[in-house]
PDB file of C-alpha atoms in Angstrom:
ATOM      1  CA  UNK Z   1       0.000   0.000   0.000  1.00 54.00           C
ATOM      2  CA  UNK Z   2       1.287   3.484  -1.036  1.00 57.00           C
ATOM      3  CA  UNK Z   3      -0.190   6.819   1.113  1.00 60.00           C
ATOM      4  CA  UNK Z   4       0.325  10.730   0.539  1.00 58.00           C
ATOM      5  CA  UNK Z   5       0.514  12.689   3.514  1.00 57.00           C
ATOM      6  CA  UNK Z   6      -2.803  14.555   4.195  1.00 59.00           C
ATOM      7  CA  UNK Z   7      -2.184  16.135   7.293  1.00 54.00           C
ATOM      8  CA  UNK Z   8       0.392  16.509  10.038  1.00 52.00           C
ATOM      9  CA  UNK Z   9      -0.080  17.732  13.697  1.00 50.00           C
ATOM     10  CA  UNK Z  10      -0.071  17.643  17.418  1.00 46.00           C
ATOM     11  CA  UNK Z  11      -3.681  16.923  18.864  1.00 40.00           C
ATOM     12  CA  UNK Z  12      -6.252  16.917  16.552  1.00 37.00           C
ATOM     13  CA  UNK Z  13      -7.881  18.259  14.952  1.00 34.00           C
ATOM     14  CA  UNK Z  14      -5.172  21.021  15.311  1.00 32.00           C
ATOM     15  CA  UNK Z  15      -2.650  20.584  12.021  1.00 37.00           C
ATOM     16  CA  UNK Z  16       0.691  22.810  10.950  1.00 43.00           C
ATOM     17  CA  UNK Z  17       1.457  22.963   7.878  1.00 51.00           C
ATOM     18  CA  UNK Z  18       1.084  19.632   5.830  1.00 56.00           C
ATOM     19  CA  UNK Z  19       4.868  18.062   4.824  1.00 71.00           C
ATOM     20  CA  UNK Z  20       5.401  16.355   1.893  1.00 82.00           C
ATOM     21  CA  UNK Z  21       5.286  12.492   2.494  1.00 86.00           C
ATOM     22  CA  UNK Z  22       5.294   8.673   1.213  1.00 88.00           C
ATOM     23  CA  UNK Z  23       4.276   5.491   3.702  1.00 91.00           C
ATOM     24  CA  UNK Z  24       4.898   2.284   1.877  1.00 91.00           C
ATOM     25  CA  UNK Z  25       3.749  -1.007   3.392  1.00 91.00           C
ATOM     26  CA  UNK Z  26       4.499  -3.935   1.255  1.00 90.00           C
ATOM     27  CA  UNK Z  27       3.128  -7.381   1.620  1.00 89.00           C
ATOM     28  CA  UNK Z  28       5.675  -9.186   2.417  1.00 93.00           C
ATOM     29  CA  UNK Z  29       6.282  -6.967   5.634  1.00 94.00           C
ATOM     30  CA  UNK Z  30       8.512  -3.842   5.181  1.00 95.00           C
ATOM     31  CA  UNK Z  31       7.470  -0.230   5.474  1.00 95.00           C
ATOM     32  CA  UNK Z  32       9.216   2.817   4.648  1.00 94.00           C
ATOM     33  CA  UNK Z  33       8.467   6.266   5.144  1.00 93.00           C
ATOM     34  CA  UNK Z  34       9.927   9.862   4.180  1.00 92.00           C
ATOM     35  CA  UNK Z  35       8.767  12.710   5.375  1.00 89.00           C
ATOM     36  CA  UNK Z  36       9.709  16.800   4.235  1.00 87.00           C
ATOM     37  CA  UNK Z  37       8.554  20.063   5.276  1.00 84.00           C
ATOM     38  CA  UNK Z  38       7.266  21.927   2.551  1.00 80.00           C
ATOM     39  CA  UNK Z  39       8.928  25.486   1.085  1.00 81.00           C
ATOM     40  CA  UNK Z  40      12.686  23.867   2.036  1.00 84.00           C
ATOM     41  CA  UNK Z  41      15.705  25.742   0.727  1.00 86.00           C
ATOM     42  CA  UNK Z  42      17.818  24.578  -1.730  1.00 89.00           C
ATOM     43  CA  UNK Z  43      21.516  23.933  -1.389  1.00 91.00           C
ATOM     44  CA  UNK Z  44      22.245  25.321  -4.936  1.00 91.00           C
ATOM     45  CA  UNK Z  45      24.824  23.210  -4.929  1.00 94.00           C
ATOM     46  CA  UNK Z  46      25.003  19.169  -7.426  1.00 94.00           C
ATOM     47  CA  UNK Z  47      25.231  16.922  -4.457  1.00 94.00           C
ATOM     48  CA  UNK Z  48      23.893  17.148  -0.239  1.00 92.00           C
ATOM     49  CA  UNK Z  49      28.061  16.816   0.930  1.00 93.00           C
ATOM     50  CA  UNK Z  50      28.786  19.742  -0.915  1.00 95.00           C
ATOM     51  CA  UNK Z  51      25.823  22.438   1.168  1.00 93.00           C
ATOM     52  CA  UNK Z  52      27.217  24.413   3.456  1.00 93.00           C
ATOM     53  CA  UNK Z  53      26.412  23.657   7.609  1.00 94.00           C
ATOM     54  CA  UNK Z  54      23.395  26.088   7.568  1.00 92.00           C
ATOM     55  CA  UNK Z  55      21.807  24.471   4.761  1.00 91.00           C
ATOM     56  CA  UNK Z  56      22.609  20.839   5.956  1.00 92.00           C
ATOM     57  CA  UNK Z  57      21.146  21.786   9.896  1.00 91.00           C
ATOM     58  CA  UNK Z  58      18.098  23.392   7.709  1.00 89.00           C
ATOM     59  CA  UNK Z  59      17.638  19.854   5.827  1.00 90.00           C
ATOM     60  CA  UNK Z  60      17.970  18.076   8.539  1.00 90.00           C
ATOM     61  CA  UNK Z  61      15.305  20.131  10.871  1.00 88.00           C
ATOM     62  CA  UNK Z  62      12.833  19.391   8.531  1.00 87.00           C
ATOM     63  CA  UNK Z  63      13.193  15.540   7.381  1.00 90.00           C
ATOM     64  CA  UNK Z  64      12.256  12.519   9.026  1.00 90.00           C
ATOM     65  CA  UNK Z  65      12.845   9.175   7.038  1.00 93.00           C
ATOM     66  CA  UNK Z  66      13.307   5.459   8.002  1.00 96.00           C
ATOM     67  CA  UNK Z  67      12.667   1.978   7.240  1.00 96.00           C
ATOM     68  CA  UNK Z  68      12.394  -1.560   8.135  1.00 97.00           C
ATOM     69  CA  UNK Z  69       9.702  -4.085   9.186  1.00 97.00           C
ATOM     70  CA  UNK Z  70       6.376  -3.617  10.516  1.00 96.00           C
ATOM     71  CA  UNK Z  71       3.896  -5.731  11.979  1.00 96.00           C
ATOM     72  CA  UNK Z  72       0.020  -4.946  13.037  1.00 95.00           C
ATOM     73  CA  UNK Z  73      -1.090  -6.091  16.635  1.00 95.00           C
ATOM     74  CA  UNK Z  74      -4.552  -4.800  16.869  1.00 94.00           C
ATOM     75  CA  UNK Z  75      -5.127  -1.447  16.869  1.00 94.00           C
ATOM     76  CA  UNK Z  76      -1.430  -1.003  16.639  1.00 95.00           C
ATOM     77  CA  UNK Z  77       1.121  -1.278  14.169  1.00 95.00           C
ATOM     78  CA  UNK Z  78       4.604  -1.497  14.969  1.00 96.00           C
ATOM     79  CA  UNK Z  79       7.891  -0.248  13.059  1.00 96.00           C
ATOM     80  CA  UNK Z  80      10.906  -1.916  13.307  1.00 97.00           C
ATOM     81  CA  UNK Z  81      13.469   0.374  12.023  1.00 97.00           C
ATOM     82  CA  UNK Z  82      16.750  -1.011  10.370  1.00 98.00           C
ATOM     83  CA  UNK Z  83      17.425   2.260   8.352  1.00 97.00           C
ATOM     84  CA  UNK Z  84      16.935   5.859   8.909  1.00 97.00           C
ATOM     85  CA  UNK Z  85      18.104   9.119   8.996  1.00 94.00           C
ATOM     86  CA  UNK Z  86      18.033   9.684  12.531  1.00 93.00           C
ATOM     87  CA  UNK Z  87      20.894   7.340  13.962  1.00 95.00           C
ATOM     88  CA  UNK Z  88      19.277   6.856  17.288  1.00 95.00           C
ATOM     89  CA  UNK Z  89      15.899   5.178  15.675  1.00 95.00           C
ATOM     90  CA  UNK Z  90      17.979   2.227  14.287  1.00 97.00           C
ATOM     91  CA  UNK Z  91      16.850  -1.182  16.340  1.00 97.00           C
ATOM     92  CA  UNK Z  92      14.130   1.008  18.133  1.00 96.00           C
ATOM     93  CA  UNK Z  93      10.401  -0.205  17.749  1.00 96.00           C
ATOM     94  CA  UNK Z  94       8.553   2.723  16.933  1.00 94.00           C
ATOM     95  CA  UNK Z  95       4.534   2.202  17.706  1.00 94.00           C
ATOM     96  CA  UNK Z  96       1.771   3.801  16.341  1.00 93.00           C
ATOM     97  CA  UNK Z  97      -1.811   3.694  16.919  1.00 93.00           C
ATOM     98  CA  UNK Z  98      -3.524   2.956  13.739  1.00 94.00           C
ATOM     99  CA  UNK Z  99      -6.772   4.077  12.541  1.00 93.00           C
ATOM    100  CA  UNK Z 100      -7.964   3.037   8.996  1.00 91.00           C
ATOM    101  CA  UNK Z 101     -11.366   4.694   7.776  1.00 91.00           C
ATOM    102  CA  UNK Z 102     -11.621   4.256   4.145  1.00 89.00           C
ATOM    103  CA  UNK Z 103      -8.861   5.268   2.308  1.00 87.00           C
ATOM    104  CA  UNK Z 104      -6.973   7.113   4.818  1.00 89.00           C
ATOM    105  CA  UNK Z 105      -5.454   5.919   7.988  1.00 91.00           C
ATOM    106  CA  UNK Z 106      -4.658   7.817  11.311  1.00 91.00           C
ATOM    107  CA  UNK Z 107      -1.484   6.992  12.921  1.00 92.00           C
ATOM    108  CA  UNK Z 108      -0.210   8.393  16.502  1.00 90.00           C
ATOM    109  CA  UNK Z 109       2.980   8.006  18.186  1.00 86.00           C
ATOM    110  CA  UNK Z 110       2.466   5.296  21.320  1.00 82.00           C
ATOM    111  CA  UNK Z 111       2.690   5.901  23.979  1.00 74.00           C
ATOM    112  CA  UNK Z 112       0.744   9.097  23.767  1.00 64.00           C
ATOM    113  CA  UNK Z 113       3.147  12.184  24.824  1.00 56.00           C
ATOM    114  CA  UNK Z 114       2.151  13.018  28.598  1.00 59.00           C
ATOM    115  CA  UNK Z 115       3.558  16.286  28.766  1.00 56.00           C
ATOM    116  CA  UNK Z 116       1.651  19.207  27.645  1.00 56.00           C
ATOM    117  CA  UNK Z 117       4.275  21.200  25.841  1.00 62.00           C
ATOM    118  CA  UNK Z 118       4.456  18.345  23.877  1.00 65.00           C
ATOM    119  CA  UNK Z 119       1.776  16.835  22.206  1.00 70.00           C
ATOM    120  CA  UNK Z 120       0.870  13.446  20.606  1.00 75.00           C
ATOM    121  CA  UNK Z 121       2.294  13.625  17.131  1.00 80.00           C
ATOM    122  CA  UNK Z 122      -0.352  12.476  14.936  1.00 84.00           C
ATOM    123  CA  UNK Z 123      -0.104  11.907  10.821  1.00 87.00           C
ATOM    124  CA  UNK Z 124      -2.703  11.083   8.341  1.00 87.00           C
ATOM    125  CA  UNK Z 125      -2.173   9.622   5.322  1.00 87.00           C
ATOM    126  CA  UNK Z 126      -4.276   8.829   2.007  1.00 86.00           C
ATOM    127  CA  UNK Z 127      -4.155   5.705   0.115  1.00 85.00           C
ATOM    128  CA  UNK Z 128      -2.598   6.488  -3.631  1.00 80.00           C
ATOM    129  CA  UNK Z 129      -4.392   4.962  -6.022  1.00 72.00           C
ATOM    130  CA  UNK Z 130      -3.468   3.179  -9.400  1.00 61.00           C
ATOM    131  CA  UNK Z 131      -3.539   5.915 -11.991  1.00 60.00           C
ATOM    132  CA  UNK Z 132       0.111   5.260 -13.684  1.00 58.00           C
ATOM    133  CA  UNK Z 133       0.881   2.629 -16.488  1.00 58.00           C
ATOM    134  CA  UNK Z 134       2.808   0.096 -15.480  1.00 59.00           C
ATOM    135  CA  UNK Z 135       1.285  -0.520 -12.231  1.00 56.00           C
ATOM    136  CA  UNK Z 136      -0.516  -4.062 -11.110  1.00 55.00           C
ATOM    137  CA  UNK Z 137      -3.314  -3.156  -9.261  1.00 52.00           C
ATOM    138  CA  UNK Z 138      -4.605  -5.279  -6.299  1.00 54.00           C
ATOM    139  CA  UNK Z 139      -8.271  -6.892  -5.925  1.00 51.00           C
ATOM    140  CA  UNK Z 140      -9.010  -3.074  -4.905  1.00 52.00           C
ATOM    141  CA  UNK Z 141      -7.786  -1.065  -7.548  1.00 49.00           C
ATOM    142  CA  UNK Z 142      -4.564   0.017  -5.564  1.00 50.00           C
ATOM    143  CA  UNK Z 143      -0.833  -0.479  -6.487  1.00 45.00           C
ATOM    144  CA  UNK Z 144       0.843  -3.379  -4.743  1.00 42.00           C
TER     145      UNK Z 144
END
């Protein structure tokens, strides 16, 4: 399953301003996901190892991405991270609470943040659906 990024936030139905985003979950079991704040600068440079500090501390504020495995218990799912931008995420289990209504599914970080300067990140993304050549769609219509 592929899903755009509809909405970002703290508490519902409170939302900032919507990232750019991709959550893949494949069904053999892996999930990736890349997030980006929109209106980010450009290095103006050919490659990322050539930007200057600023614009690499700018990048970085403003990008989360990882991958691994995932598995669903419940209302839960549960990331596995192997790969990811942030170092300290690698071998963590990252778990979200998982609502799917339709075509668009609700996830929140888990445990739910407990202090009230910082609230309960909560993302929710749309299911993409099959509209390019090339693509073998499932029993639903929806890229594989």
């Amino acid at each position: 399953m592929g899903a755009g990024l509809v909405r970002a936030g703290g508490r519902e139905p409170a939302a900032r301003d919507v990232p750019s985003g991709t959550l893949l979950y494949t069904a053999d079991g892996y999930m990736s996901v890349h997030m980006a704040g929109e209106d980010r600068p450009r290095f103006g440079t050919r490659t990322a190892a050539e930007g200057d500090p600023p614009h690499k501390v700018a990048a970085a504020s403003t990008y989360v991405g990882y991958c691994g495995e995932y598995e669903w218990l419940g209302d839960r799912v549960v990331h596995r991270v192997t790969v990811s931008f942030f170092p300290d995420y690698v071998g963590t289990e990252l778990v979200r609470e998982a609502e799917l209504d339709g075509d668009r599914l609700t996830l929140r970080a888990y445990p739910p943040s407990v202090r009230a300067t910082r609230p309960t990140p909560v993302l929710v993304w749309r299911r993409v659906p099959t509209t390019r050549p090339g693509r073998a769609p499932d029993d639903t219509g929806h890229s594989v």
